XYZ file of N, CA, C and O in Angstrom:
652
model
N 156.766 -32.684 101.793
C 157.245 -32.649 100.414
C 157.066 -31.246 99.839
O 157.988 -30.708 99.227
N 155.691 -30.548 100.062
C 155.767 -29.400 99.783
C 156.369 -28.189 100.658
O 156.152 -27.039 100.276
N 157.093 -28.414 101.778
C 157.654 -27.952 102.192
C 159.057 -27.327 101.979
O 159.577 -26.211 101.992
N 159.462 -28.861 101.737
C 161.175 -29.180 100.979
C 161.150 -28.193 99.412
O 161.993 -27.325 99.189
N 160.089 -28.522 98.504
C 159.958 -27.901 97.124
C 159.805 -26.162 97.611
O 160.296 -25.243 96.956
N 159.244 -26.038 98.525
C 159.088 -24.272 98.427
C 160.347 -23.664 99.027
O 160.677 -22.556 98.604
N 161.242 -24.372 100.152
C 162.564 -24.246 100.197
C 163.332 -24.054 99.309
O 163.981 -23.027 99.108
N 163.326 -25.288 98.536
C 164.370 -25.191 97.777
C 164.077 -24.048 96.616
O 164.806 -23.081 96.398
N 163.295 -24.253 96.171
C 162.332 -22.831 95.146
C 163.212 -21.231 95.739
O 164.051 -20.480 95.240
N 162.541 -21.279 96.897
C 163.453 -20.319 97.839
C 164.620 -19.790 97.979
O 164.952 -18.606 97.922
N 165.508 -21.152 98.250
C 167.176 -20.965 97.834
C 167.313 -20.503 96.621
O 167.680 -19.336 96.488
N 167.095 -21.168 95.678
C 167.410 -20.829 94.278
C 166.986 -19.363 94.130
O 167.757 -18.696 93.441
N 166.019 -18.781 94.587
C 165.729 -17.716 94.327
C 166.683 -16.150 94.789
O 167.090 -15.146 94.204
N 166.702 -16.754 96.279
C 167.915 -16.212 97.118
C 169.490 -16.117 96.637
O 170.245 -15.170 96.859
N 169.762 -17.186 96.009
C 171.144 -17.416 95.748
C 171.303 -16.537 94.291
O 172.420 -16.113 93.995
N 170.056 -16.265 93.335
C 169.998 -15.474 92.407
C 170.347 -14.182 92.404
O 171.130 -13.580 91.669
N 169.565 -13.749 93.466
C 169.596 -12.275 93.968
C 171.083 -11.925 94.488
O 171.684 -10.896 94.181
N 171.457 -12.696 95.120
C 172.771 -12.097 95.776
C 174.030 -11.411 94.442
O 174.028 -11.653 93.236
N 174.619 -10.867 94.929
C 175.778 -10.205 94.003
C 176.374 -11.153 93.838
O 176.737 -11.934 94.718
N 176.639 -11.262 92.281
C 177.659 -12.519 91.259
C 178.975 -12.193 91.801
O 179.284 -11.021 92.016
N 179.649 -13.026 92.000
C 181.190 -13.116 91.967
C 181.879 -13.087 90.232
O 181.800 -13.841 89.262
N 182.404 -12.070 90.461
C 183.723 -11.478 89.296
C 185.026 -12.730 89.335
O 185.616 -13.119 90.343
N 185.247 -13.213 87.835
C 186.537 -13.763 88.080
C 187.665 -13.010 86.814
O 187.490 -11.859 86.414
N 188.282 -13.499 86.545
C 189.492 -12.922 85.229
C 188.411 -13.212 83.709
O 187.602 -14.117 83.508
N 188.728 -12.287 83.012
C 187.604 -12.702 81.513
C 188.280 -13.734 81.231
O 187.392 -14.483 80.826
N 189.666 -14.562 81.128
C 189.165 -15.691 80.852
C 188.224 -16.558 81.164
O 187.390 -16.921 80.334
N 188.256 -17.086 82.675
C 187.519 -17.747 83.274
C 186.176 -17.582 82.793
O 185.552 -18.562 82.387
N 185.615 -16.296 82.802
C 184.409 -15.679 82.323
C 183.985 -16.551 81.332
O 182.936 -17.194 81.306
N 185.425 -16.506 80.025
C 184.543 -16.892 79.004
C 184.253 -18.165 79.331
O 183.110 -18.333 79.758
N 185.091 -19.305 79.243
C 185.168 -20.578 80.136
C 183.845 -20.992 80.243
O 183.156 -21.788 79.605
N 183.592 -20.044 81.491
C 182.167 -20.261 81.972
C 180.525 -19.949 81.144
O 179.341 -20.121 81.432
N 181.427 -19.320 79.818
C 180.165 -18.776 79.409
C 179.922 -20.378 78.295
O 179.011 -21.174 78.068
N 181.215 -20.187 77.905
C 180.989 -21.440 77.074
C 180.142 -23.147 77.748
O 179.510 -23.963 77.078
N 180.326 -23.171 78.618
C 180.258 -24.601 79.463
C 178.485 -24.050 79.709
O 177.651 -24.956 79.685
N 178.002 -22.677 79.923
C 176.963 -22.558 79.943
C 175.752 -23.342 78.702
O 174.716 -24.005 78.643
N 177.079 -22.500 77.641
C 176.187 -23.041 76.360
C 175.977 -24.032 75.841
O 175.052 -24.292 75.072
N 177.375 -25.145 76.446
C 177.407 -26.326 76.004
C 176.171 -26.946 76.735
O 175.497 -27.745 76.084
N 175.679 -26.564 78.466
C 174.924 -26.925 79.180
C 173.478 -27.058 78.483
O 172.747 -28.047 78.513
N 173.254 -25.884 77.879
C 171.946 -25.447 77.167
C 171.971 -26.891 75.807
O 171.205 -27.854 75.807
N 173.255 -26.567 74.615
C 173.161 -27.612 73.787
C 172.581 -28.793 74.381
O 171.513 -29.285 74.017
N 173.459 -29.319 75.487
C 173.084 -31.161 76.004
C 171.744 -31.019 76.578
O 171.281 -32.030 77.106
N 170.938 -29.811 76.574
C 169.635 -29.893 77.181
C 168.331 -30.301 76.120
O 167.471 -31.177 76.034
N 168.717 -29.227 75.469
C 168.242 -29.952 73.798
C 168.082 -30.770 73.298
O 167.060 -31.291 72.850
N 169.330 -31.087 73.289
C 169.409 -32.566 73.017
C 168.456 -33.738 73.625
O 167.790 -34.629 73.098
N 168.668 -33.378 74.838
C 168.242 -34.638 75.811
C 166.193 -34.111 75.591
O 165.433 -35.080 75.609
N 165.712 -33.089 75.463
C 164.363 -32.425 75.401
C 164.154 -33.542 73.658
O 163.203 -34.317 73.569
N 164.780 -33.453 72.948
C 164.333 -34.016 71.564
C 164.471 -35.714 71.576
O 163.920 -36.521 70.826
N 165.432 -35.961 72.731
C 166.069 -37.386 73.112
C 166.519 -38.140 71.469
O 166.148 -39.147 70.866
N 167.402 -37.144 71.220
C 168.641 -37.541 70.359
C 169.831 -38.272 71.167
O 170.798 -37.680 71.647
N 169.614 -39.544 71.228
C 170.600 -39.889 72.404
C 172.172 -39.740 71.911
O 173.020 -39.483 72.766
N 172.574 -39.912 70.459
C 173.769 -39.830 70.011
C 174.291 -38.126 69.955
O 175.402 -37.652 70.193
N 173.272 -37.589 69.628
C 173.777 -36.265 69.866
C 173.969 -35.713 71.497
O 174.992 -35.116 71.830
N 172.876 -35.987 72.437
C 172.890 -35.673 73.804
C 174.288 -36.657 74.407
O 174.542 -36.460 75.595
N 175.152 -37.641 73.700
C 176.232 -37.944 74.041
C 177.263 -37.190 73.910
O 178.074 -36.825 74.761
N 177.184 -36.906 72.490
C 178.223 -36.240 71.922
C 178.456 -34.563 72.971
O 179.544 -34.126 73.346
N 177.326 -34.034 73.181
C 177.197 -32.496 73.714
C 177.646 -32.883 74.827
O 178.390 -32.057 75.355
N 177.421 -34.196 75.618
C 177.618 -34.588 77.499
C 179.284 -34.992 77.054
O 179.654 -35.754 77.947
N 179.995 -34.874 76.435
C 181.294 -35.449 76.424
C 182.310 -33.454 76.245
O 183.185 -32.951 76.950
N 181.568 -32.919 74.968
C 181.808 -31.798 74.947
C 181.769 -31.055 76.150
O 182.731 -30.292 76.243
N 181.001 -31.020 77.081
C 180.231 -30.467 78.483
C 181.527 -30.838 79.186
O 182.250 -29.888 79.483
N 181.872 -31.857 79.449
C 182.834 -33.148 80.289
C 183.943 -32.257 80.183
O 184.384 -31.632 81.147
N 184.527 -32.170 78.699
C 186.135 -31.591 78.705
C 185.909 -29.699 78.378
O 186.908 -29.068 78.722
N 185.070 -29.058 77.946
C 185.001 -27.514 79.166
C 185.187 -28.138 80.485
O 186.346 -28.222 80.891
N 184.441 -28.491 81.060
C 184.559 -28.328 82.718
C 186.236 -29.131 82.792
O 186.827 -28.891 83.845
N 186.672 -29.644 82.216
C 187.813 -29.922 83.155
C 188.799 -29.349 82.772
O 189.894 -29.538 83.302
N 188.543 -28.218 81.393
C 189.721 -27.537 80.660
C 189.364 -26.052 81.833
O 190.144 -25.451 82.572
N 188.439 -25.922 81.681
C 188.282 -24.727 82.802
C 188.596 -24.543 84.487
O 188.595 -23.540 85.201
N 188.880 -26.081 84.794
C 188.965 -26.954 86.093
C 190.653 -26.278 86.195
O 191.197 -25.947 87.249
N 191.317 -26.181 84.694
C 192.875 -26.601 84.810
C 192.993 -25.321 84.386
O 194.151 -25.141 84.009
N 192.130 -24.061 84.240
C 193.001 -22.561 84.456
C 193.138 -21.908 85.301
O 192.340 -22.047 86.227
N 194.048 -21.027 85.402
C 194.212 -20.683 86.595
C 193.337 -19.301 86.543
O 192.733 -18.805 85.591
N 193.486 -18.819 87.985
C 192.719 -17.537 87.997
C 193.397 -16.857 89.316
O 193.597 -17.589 90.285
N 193.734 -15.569 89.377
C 194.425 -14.982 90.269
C 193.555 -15.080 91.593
O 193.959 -15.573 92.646
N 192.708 -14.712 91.448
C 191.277 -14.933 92.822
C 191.068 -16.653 93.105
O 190.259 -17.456 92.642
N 191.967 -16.766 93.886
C 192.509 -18.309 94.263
C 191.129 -18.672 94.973
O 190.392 -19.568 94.562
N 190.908 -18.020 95.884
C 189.856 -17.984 96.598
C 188.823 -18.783 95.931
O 188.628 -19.992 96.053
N 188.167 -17.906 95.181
C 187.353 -18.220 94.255
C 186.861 -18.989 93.613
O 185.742 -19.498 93.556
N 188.480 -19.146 92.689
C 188.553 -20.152 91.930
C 188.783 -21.576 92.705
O 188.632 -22.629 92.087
N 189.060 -21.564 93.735
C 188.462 -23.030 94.407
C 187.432 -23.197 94.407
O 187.094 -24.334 94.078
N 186.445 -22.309 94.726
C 185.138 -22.823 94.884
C 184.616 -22.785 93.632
O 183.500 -23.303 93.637
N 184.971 -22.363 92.479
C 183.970 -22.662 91.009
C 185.275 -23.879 90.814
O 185.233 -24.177 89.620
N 186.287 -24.608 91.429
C 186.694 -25.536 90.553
C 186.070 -27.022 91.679
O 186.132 -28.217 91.392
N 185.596 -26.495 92.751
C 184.369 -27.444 93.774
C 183.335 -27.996 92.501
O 183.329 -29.044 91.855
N 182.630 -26.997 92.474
C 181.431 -26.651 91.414
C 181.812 -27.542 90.089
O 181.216 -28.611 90.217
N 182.529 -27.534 88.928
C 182.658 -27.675 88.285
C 183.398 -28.996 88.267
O 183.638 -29.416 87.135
N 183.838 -29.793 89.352
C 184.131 -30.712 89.585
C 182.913 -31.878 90.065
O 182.829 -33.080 89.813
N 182.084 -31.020 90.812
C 181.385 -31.857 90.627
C 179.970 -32.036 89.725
O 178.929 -32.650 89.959
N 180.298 -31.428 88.883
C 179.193 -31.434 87.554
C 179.867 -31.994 86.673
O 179.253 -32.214 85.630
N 181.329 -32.429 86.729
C 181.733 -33.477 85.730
C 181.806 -34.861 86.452
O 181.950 -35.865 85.754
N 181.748 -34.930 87.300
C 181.768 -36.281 88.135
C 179.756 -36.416 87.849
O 179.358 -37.418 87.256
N 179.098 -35.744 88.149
C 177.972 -35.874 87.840
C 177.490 -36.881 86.484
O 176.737 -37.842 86.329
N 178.377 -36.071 85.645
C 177.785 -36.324 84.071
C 178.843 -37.230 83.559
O 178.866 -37.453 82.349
N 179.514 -37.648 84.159
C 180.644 -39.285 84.311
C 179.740 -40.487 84.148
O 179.592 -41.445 83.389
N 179.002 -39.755 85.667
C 178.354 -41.256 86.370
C 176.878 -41.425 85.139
O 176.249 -42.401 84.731
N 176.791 -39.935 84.873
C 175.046 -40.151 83.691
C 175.470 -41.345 82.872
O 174.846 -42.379 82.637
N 176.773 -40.934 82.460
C 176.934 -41.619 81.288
C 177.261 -42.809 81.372
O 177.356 -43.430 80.314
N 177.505 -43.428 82.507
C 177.679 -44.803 82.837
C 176.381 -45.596 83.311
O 176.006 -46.768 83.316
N 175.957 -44.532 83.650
C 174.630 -45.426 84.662
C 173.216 -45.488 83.308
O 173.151 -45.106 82.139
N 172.317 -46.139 84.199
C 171.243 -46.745 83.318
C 170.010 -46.109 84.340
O 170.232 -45.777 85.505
N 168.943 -46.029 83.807
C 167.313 -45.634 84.755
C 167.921 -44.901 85.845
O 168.963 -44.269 85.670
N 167.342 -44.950 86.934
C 166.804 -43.838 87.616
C 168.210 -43.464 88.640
O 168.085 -42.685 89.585
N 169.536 -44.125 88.313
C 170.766 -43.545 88.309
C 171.241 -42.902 87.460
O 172.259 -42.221 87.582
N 170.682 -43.004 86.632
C 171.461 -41.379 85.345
C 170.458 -40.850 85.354
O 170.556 -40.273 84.271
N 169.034 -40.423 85.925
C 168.334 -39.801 86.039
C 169.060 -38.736 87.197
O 169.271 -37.558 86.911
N 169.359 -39.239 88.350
C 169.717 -38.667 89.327
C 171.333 -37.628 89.299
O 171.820 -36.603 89.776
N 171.716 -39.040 88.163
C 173.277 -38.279 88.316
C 173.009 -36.731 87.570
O 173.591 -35.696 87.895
N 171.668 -36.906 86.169
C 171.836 -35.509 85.557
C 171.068 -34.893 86.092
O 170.866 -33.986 85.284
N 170.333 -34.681 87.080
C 169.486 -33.679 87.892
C 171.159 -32.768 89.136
O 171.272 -31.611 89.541
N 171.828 -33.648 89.270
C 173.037 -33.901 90.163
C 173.893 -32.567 89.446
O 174.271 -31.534 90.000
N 174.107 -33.143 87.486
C 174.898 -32.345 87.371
C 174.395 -30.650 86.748
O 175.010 -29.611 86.506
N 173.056 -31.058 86.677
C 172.557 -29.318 85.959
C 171.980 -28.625 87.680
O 171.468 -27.506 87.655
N 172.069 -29.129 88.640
C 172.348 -28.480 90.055
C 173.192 -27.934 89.972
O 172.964 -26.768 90.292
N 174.510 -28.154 89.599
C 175.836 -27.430 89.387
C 175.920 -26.454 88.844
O 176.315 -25.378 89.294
N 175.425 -26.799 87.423
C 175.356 -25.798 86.500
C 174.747 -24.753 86.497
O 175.191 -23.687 86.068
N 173.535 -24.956 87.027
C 172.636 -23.833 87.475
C 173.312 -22.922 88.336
O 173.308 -21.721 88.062
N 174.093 -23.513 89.699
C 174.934 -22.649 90.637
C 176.004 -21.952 89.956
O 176.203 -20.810 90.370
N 176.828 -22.408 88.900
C 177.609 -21.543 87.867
C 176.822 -20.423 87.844
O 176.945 -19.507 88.657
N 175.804 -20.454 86.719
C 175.288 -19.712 86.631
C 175.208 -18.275 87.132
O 175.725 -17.190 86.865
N 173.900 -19.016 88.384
C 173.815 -18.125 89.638
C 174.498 -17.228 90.559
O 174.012 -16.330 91.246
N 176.016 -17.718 90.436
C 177.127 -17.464 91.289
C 177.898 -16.703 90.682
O 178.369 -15.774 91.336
N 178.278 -16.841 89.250
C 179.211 -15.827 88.366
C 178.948 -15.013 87.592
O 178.208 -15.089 86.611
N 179.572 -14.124 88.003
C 178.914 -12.901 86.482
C 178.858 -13.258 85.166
O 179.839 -13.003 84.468
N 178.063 -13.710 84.765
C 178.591 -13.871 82.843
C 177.215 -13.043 82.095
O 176.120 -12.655 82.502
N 178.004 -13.019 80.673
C 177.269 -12.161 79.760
C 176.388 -12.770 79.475
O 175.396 -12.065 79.293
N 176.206 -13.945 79.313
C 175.227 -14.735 78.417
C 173.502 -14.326 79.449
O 173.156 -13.976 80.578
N 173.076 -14.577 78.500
C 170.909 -14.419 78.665
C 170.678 -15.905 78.878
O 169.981 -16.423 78.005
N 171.163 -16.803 79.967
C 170.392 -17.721 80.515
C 169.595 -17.408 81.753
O 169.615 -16.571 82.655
N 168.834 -18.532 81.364
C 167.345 -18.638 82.125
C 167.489 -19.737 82.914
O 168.122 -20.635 82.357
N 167.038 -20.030 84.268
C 167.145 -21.043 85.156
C 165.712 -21.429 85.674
O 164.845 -20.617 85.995
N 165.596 -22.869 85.707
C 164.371 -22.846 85.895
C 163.904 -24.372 86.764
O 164.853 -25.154 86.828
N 162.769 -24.821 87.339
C 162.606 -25.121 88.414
C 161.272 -26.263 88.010
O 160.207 -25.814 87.586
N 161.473 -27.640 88.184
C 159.912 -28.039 87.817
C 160.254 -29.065 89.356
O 161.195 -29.743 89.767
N 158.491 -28.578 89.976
C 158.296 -28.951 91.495
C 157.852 -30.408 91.338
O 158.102 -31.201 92.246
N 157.031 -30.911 89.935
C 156.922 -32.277 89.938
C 158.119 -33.298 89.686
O 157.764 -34.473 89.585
N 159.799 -32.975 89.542
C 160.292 -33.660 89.423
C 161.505 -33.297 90.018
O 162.547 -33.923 89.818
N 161.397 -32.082 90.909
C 162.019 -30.908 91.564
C 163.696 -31.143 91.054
O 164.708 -31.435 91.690
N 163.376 -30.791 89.211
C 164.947 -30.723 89.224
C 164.776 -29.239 88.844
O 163.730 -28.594 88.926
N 166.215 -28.718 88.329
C 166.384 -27.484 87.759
C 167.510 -27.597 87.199
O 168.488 -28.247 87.571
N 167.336 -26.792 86.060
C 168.546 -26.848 84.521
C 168.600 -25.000 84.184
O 167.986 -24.113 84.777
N 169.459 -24.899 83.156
C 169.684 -23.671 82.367
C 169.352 -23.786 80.826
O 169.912 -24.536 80.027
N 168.412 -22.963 80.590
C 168.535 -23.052 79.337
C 168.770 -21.509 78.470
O 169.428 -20.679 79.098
N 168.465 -21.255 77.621
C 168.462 -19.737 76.747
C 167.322 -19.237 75.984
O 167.171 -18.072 75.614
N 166.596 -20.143 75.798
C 165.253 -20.026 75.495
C 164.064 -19.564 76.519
O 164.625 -19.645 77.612
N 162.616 -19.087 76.775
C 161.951 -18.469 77.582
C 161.139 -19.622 77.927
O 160.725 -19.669 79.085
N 160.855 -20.499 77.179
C 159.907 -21.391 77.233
C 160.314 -22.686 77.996
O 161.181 -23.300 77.374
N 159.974 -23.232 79.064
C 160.509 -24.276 79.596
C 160.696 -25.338 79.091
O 159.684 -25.700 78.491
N 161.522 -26.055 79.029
C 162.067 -27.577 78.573
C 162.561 -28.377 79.425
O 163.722 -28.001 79.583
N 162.344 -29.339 80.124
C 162.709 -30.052 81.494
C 163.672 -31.330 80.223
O 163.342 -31.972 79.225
N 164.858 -31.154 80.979
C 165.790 -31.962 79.755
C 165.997 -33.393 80.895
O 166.193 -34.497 80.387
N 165.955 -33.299 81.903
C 165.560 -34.173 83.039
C 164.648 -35.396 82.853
O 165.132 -36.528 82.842
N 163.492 -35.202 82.725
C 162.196 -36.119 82.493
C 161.287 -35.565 81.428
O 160.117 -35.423 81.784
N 161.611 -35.200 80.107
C 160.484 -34.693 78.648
C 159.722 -35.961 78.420
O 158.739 -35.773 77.703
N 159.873 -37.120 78.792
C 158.840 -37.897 78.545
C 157.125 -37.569 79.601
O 155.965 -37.660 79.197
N 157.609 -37.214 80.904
C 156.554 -37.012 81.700
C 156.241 -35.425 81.997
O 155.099 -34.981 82.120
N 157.246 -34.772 82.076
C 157.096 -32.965 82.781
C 158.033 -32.339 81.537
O 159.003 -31.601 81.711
N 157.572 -32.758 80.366
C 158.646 -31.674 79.370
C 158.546 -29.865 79.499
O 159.500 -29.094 79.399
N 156.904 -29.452 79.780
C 156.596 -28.199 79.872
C 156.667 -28.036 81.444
O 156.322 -26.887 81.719
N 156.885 -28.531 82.216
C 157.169 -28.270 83.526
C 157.917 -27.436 83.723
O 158.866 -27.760 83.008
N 158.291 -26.146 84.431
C 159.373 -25.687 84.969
C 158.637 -23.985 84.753
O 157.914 -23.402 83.946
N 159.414 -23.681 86.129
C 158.926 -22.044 86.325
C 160.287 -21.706 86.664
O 161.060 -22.276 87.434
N 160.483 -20.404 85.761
C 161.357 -19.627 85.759
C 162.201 -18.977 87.429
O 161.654 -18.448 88.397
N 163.242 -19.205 87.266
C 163.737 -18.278 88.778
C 164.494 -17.594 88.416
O 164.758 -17.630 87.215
N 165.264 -16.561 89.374
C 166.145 -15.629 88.793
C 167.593 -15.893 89.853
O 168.622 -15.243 89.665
C-alpha cells in the first residue's frame, strides 16, 4: 500500500515537471476556466453545501463538453485533452447519480482528470495540486492551504502539495 502511494506521489510529481503542452488561446482559456470551475465545486464540496456543490458540478459538466466541442488546429493534441476531458465529465455524470462510496470514487475519478489538465497544459492560472496518502485522492485547488474536497468529513487538512 505504501508502495502504490509513493508511486503514484511519484507520477504526479514527474508528470508535473515535464514540459506543458501549448494549445490555441482559445482552448487555453477553456481550460483555464474549467480549472476554476474545478476549484469552485471543491469548495463547495470542503463546506458540503450540497445545493451549491450541485450547481458548480453541472457548471463543471457543460465547460468540459463546450470545450470537448472546440476545435483546435493541433488535432493531435486536442484528442488527447478531449480523452481527458471526456472522461472527467463521464466521471462527474456518474458522482451525480451515484450514492456512498460510488460517488466517492466517481469524484476522486473525476479531479484525477482535472489535475492531469492541469499538469499537462500550459495555463495562466496559480493552481495548486495536491495529494492526500490517507485517502490517496488528488484535486486542484488555488488556495495554499489544503482542502481534500474528496473526504472533509475525515482528511479535510490532508493533502501535500505537488508540482
Amino acid at each position: 500500500m505504501l508502495t502504490l502511494t509513493l508511486l503514484f506521489s511519484l507520477s504526479l510529481h514527474a508528470r508535473a515537471r515535464a514540459p506543458k503542452i501549448e494549445l490555441s488561446s482559445p482552448i487555453i482559456a477553456k481550460l483555464e476556466m474549467i480549472l476554476i470551475k474545478a476549484d469552485e465545486l471543491r469548495q463547495a464540496l470542503v463546506i458540503k453545501q450540497d445545493q451549491i456543490a450541485t450547481a458548480r458540478m453541472h457548471d463543471l459538466v457543460r465547460a468540459l463538453s463546450e470545450t470537448r466541442h472546440t476545435a483546435d488546429p493541433d488535432r493531435q493534441n486536442k484528442q488527447h485533452l478531449d480523452r481527458i476531458l471526456g472522461e472527467a465529465q463521464k466521471s462527474l455524470e456518474e458522482f451525480a447519480a451515484s450514492k456512498g462510496e460510488g460517488r466517492r470514487v466517481s469524484l476522486q475519478n473525476a479531479f484525477k482528470q482535472l489535475v492531469l489538465i492541469g499538469q499537462t497544459y500550459k495555463t495562466k492560472g496559480n493552481f495548486k495540486f495536491f495529494f492526500c496518502n490517507r485517502d490517496r485522492s488528488v484535486w486542484i485547488q488555488q488556495e495554499s492551504k489544503p482542502k481534500n474536497p474528496i473526504n472533509p468529513e475525515n482528511f479535510l487538512n490532508c493533502g501535500t502539495r505537488v508540482e
